[in-house]
PDB file of C-alpha atoms in Angstrom:
ATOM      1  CA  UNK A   1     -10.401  -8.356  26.323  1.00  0.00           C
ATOM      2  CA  UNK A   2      -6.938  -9.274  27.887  1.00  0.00           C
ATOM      3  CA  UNK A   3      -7.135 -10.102  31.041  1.00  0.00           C
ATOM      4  CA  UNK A   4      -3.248 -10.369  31.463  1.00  0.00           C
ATOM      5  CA  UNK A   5      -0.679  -7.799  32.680  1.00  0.00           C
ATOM      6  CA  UNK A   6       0.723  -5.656  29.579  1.00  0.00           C
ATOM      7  CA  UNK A   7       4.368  -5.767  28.501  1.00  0.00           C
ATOM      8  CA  UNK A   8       6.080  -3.790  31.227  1.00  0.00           C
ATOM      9  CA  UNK A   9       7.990  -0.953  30.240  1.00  0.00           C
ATOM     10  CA  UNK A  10      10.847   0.700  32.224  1.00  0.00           C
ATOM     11  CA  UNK A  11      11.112  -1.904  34.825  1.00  0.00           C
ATOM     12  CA  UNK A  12      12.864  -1.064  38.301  1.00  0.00           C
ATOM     13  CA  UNK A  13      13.113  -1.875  41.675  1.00  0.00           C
ATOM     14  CA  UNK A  14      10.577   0.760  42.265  1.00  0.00           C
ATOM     15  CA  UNK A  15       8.019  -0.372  39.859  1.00  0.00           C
ATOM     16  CA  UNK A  16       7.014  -0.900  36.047  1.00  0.00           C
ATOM     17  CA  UNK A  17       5.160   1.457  33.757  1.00  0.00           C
ATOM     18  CA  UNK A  18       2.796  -0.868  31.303  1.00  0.00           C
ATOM     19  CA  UNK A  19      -0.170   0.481  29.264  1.00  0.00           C
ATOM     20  CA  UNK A  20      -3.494  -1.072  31.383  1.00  0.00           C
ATOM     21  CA  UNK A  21      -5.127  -4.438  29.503  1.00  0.00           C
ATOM     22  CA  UNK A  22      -7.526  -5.239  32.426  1.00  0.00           C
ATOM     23  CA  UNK A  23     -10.253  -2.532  32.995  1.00  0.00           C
ATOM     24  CA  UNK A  24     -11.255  -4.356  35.729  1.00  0.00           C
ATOM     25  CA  UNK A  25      -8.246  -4.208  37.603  1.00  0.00           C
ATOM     26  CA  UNK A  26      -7.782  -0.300  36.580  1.00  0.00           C
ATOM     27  CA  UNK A  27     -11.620   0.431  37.693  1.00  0.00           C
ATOM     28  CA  UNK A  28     -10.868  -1.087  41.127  1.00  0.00           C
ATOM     29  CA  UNK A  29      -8.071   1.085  41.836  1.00  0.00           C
ATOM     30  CA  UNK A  30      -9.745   4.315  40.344  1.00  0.00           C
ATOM     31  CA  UNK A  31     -12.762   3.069  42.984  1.00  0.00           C
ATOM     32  CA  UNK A  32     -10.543   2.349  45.853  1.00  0.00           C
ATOM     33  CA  UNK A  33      -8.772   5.656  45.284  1.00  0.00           C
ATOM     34  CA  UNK A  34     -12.132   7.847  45.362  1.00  0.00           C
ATOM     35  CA  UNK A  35     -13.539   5.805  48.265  1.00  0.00           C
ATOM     36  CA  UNK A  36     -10.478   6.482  50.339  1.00  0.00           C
ATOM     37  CA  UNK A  37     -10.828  10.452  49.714  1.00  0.00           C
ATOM     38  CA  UNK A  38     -14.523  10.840  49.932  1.00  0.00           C
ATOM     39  CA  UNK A  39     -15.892  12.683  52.753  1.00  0.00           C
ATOM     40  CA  UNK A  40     -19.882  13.311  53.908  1.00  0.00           C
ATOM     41  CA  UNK A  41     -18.975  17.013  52.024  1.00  0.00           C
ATOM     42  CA  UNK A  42     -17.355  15.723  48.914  1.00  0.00           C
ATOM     43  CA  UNK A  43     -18.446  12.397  48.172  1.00  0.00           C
ATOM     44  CA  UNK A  44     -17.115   9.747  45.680  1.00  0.00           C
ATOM     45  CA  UNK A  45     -17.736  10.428  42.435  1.00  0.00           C
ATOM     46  CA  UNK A  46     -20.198   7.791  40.503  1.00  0.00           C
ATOM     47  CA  UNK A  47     -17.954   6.382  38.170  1.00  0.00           C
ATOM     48  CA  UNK A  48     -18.745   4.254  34.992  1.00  0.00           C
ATOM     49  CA  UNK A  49     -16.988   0.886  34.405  1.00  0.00           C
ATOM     50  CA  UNK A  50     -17.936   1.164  30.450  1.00  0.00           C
ATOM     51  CA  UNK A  51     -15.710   4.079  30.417  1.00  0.00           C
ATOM     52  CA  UNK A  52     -12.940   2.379  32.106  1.00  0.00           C
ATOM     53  CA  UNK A  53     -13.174  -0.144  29.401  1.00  0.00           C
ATOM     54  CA  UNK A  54     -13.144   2.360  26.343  1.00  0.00           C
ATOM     55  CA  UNK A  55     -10.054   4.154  27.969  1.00  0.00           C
ATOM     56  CA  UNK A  56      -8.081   0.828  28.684  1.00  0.00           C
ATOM     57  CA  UNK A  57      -9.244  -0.309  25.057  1.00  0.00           C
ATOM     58  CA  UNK A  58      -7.849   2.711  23.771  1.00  0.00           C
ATOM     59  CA  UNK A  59      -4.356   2.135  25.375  1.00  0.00           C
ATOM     60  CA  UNK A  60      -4.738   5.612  27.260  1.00  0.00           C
ATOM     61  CA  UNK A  61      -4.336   4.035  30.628  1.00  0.00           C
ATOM     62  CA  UNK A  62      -1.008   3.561  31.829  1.00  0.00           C
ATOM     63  CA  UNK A  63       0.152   1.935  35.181  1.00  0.00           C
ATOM     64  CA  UNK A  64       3.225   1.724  37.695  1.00  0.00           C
ATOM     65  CA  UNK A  65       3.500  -1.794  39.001  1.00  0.00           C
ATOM     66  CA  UNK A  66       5.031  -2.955  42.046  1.00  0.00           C
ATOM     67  CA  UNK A  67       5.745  -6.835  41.205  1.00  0.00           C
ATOM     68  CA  UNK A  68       1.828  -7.837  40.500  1.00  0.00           C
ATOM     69  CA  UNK A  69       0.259  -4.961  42.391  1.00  0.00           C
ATOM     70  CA  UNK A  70      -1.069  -1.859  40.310  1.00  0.00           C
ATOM     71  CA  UNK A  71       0.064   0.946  42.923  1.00  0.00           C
ATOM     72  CA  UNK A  72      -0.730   4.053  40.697  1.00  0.00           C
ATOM     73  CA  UNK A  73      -2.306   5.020  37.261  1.00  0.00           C
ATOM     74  CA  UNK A  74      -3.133   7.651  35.159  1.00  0.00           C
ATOM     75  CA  UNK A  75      -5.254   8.517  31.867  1.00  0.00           C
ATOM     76  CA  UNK A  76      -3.537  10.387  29.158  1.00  0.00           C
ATOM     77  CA  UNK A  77      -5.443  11.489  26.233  1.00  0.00           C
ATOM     78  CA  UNK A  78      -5.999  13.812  22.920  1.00  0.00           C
ATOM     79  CA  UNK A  79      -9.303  14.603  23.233  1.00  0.00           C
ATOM     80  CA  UNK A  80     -10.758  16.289  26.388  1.00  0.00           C
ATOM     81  CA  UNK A  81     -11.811  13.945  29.345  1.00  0.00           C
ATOM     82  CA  UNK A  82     -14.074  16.836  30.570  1.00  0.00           C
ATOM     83  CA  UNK A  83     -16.734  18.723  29.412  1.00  0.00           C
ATOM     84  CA  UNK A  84     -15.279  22.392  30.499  1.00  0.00           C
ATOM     85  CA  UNK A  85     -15.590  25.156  27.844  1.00  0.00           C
ATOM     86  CA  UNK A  86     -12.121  24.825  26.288  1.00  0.00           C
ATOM     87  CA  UNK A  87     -11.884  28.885  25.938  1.00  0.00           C
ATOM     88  CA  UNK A  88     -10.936  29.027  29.614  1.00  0.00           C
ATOM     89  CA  UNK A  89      -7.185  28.254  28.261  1.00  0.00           C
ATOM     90  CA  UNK A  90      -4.817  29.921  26.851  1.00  0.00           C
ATOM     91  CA  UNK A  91      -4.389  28.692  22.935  1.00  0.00           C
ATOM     92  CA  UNK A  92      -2.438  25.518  22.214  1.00  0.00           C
ATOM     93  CA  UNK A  93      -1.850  23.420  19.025  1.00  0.00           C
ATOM     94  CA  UNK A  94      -1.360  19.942  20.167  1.00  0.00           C
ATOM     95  CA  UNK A  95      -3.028  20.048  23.834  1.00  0.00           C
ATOM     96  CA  UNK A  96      -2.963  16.471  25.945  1.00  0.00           C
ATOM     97  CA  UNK A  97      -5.034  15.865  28.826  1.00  0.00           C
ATOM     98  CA  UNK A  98      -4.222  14.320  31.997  1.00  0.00           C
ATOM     99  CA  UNK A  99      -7.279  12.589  33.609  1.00  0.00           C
ATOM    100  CA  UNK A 100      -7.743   9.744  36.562  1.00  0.00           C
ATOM    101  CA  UNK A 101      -4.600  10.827  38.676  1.00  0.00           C
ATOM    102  CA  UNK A 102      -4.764   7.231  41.138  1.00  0.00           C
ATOM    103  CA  UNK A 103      -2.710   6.615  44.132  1.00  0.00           C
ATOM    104  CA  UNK A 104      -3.516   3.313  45.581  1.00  0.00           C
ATOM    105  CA  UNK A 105      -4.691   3.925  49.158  1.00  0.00           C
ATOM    106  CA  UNK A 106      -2.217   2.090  51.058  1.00  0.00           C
ATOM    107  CA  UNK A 107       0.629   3.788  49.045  1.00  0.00           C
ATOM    108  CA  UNK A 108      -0.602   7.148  50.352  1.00  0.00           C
ATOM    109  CA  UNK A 109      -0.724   6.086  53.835  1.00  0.00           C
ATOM    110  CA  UNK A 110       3.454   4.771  52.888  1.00  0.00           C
ATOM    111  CA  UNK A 111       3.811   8.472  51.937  1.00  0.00           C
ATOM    112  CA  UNK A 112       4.933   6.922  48.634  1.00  0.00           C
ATOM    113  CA  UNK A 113       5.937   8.776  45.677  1.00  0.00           C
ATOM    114  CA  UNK A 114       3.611   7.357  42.848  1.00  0.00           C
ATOM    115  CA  UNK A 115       1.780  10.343  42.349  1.00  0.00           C
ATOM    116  CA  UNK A 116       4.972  12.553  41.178  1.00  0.00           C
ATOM    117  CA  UNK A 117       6.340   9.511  39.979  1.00  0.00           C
ATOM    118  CA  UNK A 118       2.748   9.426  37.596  1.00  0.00           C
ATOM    119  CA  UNK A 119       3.015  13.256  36.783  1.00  0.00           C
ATOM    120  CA  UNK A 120       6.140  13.066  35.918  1.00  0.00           C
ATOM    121  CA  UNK A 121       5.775  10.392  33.545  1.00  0.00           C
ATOM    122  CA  UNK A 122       2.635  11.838  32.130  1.00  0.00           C
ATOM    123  CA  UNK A 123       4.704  15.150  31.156  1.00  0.00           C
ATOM    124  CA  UNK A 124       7.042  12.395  29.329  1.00  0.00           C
ATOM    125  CA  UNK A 125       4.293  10.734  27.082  1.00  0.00           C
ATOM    126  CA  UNK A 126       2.664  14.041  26.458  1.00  0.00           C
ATOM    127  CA  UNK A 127       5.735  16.031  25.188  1.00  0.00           C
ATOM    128  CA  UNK A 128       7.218  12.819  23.401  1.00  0.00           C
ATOM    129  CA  UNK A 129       4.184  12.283  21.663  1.00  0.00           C
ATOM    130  CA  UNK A 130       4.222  16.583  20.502  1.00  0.00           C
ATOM    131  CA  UNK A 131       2.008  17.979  23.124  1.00  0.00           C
ATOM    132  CA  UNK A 132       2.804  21.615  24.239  1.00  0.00           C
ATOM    133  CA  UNK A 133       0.393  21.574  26.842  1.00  0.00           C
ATOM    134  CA  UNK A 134      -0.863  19.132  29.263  1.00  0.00           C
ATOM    135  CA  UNK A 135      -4.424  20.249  30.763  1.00  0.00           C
ATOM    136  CA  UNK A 136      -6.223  18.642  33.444  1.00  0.00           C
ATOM    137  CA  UNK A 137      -9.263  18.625  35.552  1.00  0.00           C
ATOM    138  CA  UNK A 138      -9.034  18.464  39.472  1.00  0.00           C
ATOM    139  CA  UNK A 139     -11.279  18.578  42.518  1.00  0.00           C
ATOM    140  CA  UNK A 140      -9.589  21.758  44.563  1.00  0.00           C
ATOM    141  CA  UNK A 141     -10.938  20.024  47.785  1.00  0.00           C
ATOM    142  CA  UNK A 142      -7.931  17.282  47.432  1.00  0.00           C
ATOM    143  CA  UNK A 143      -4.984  19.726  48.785  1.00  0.00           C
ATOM    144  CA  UNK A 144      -2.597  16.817  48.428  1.00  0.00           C
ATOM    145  CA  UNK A 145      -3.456  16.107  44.332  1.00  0.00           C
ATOM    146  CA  UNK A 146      -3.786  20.045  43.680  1.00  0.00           C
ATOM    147  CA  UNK A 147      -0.457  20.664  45.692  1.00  0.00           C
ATOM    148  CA  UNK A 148       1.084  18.389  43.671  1.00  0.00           C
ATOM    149  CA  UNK A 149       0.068  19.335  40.316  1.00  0.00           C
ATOM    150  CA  UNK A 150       1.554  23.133  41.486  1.00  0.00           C
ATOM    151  CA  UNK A 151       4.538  21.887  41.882  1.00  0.00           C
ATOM    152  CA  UNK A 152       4.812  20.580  38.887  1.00  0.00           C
ATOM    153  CA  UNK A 153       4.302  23.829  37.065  1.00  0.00           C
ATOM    154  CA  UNK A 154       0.484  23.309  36.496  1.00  0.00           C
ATOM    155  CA  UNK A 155      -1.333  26.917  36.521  1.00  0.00           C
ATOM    156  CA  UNK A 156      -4.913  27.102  37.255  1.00  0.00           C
ATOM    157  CA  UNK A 157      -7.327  28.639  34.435  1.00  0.00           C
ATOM    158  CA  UNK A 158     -10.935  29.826  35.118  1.00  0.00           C
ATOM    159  CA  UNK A 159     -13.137  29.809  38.208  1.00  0.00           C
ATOM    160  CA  UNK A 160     -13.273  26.957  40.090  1.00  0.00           C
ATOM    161  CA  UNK A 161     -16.809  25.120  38.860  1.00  0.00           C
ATOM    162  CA  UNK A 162     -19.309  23.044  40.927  1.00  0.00           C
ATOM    163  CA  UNK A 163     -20.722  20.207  39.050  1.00  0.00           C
ATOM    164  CA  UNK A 164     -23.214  17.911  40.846  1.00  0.00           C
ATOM    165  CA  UNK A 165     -21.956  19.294  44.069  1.00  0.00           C
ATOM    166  CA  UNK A 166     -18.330  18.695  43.091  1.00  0.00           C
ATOM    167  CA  UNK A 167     -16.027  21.163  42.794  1.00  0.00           C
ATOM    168  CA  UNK A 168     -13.486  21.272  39.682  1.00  0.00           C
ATOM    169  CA  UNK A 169     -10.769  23.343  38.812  1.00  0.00           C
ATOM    170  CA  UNK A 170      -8.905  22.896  35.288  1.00  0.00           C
ATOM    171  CA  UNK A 171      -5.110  23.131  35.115  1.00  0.00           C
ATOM    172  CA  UNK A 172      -2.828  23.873  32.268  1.00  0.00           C
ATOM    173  CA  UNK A 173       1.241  22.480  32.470  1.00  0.00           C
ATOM    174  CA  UNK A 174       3.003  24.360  29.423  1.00  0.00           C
ATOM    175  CA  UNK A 175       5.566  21.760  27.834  1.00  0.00           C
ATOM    176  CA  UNK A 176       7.294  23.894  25.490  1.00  0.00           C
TER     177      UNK A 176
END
C-alpha cells in the first residue's frame, strides 16, 4: 500500500482534494470524527479498519487537505455502503452513494466549512461520473450533518431505522 499523500487535485489556499492512499491516515480521521460526536445515548459506531482499506484501495475515498493535514473526507461509491432495502427510493438508473461524511474535530470547533465544501464536491464526482441520484445514509441524531445534507437538496426516504441502537435515516439528492 502507499503510504504517501496522493496527487492533489484542485489545489487552493483553502485546501486540496486528492483521492486517499493511506487507510491509516483516513481511518484515524473517520475515528476521531465519531469519537468527537458520540454521546452515552448514541455511541461511536465500531468501525472496521479492513474496510477502510478496501474503500481507499478502491480509490472511493477522497480528501480535502490543508498543507499535510487531512481536515475532511468523504466515501463516494456505485454500489450501496448500507444494507437498507433499496425499494425505500424512488427509481434511479445510475444511483451513487455518499458514505463516511468526516469533519476533522478541530475544524468543527473553527466552524469551518469542510463539510459543504465535501458535499458539494461529492455532488461534482457523482453527476460527472453520470449519477442522477446521490443517496446516503445518516444518523438523524447529528442535527448539524442532517441539517446540512437538507440544505443541499437531500430529501429523506423511509422511516427512520434503529440498527444496533443507532438510528439511520437514508437520503436521496436528485442530480438531474
Amino acid at each position: 500500500m502507499n503510504e504517501g499523500h496522493a496527487v492533489t487535485e484542485n489545489a487552493s489556499p483553502q485546501g486540496s482534494w486528492e483521492v486517499a492512499s493511506n487507510a491509516e491516515e483516513v481511518h484515524a480521521l473517520l475515528c476521531a470524527s465519531d469519537a468527537h460526536h458520540a454521546t452515552p445515548e448514541n455511541p461511536a459506531p465500531a468501525r472496521r479498519v479492513e474496510t477502510t482499506r478496501r474503500r481507499v484501495q478502491a480509490g472511493s475515498v477522497h480528501l480535502l487537505r490543508q498543507g499535510a493535514e487531512a481536515i475532511a473526507m468523504f466515501t463516494l461509491t456505485w454500489e450501496p455502503p448500507f444494507e437498507a432495502d433499496l425499494a425505500i427510493f424512488p427509481p434511479a438508473g445510475k444511483p451513487a452513494y455518499l458514505s463516511r461524511l468526516v469533519v476533522h474535530p478541530a475544524g468543527l470547533a473553527k466552524g469551518s466549512l469542510a463539510g459543504a465544501r465535501c458535499l458539494r464536491r461529492a455532488v461534482e464526482l457523482a453527476a460527472a461520473g453520470g449519477a442522477d441520484v446521490l443517496r446516503s445514509e445518516a444518523n438523524p441524531d447529528l442535527a448539524q450533518v442532517r441539517a446540512l445534507l437538507g440544505m443541499f437538496g437531500f430529501e429523506e426516504h423511509g422511516r427512520a431505522q434503529s440498527e444496533d441502537g443507532r438510528r439511520r435515516v437514508y437520503l436521496q439528492k436528485v442530480l438531474r
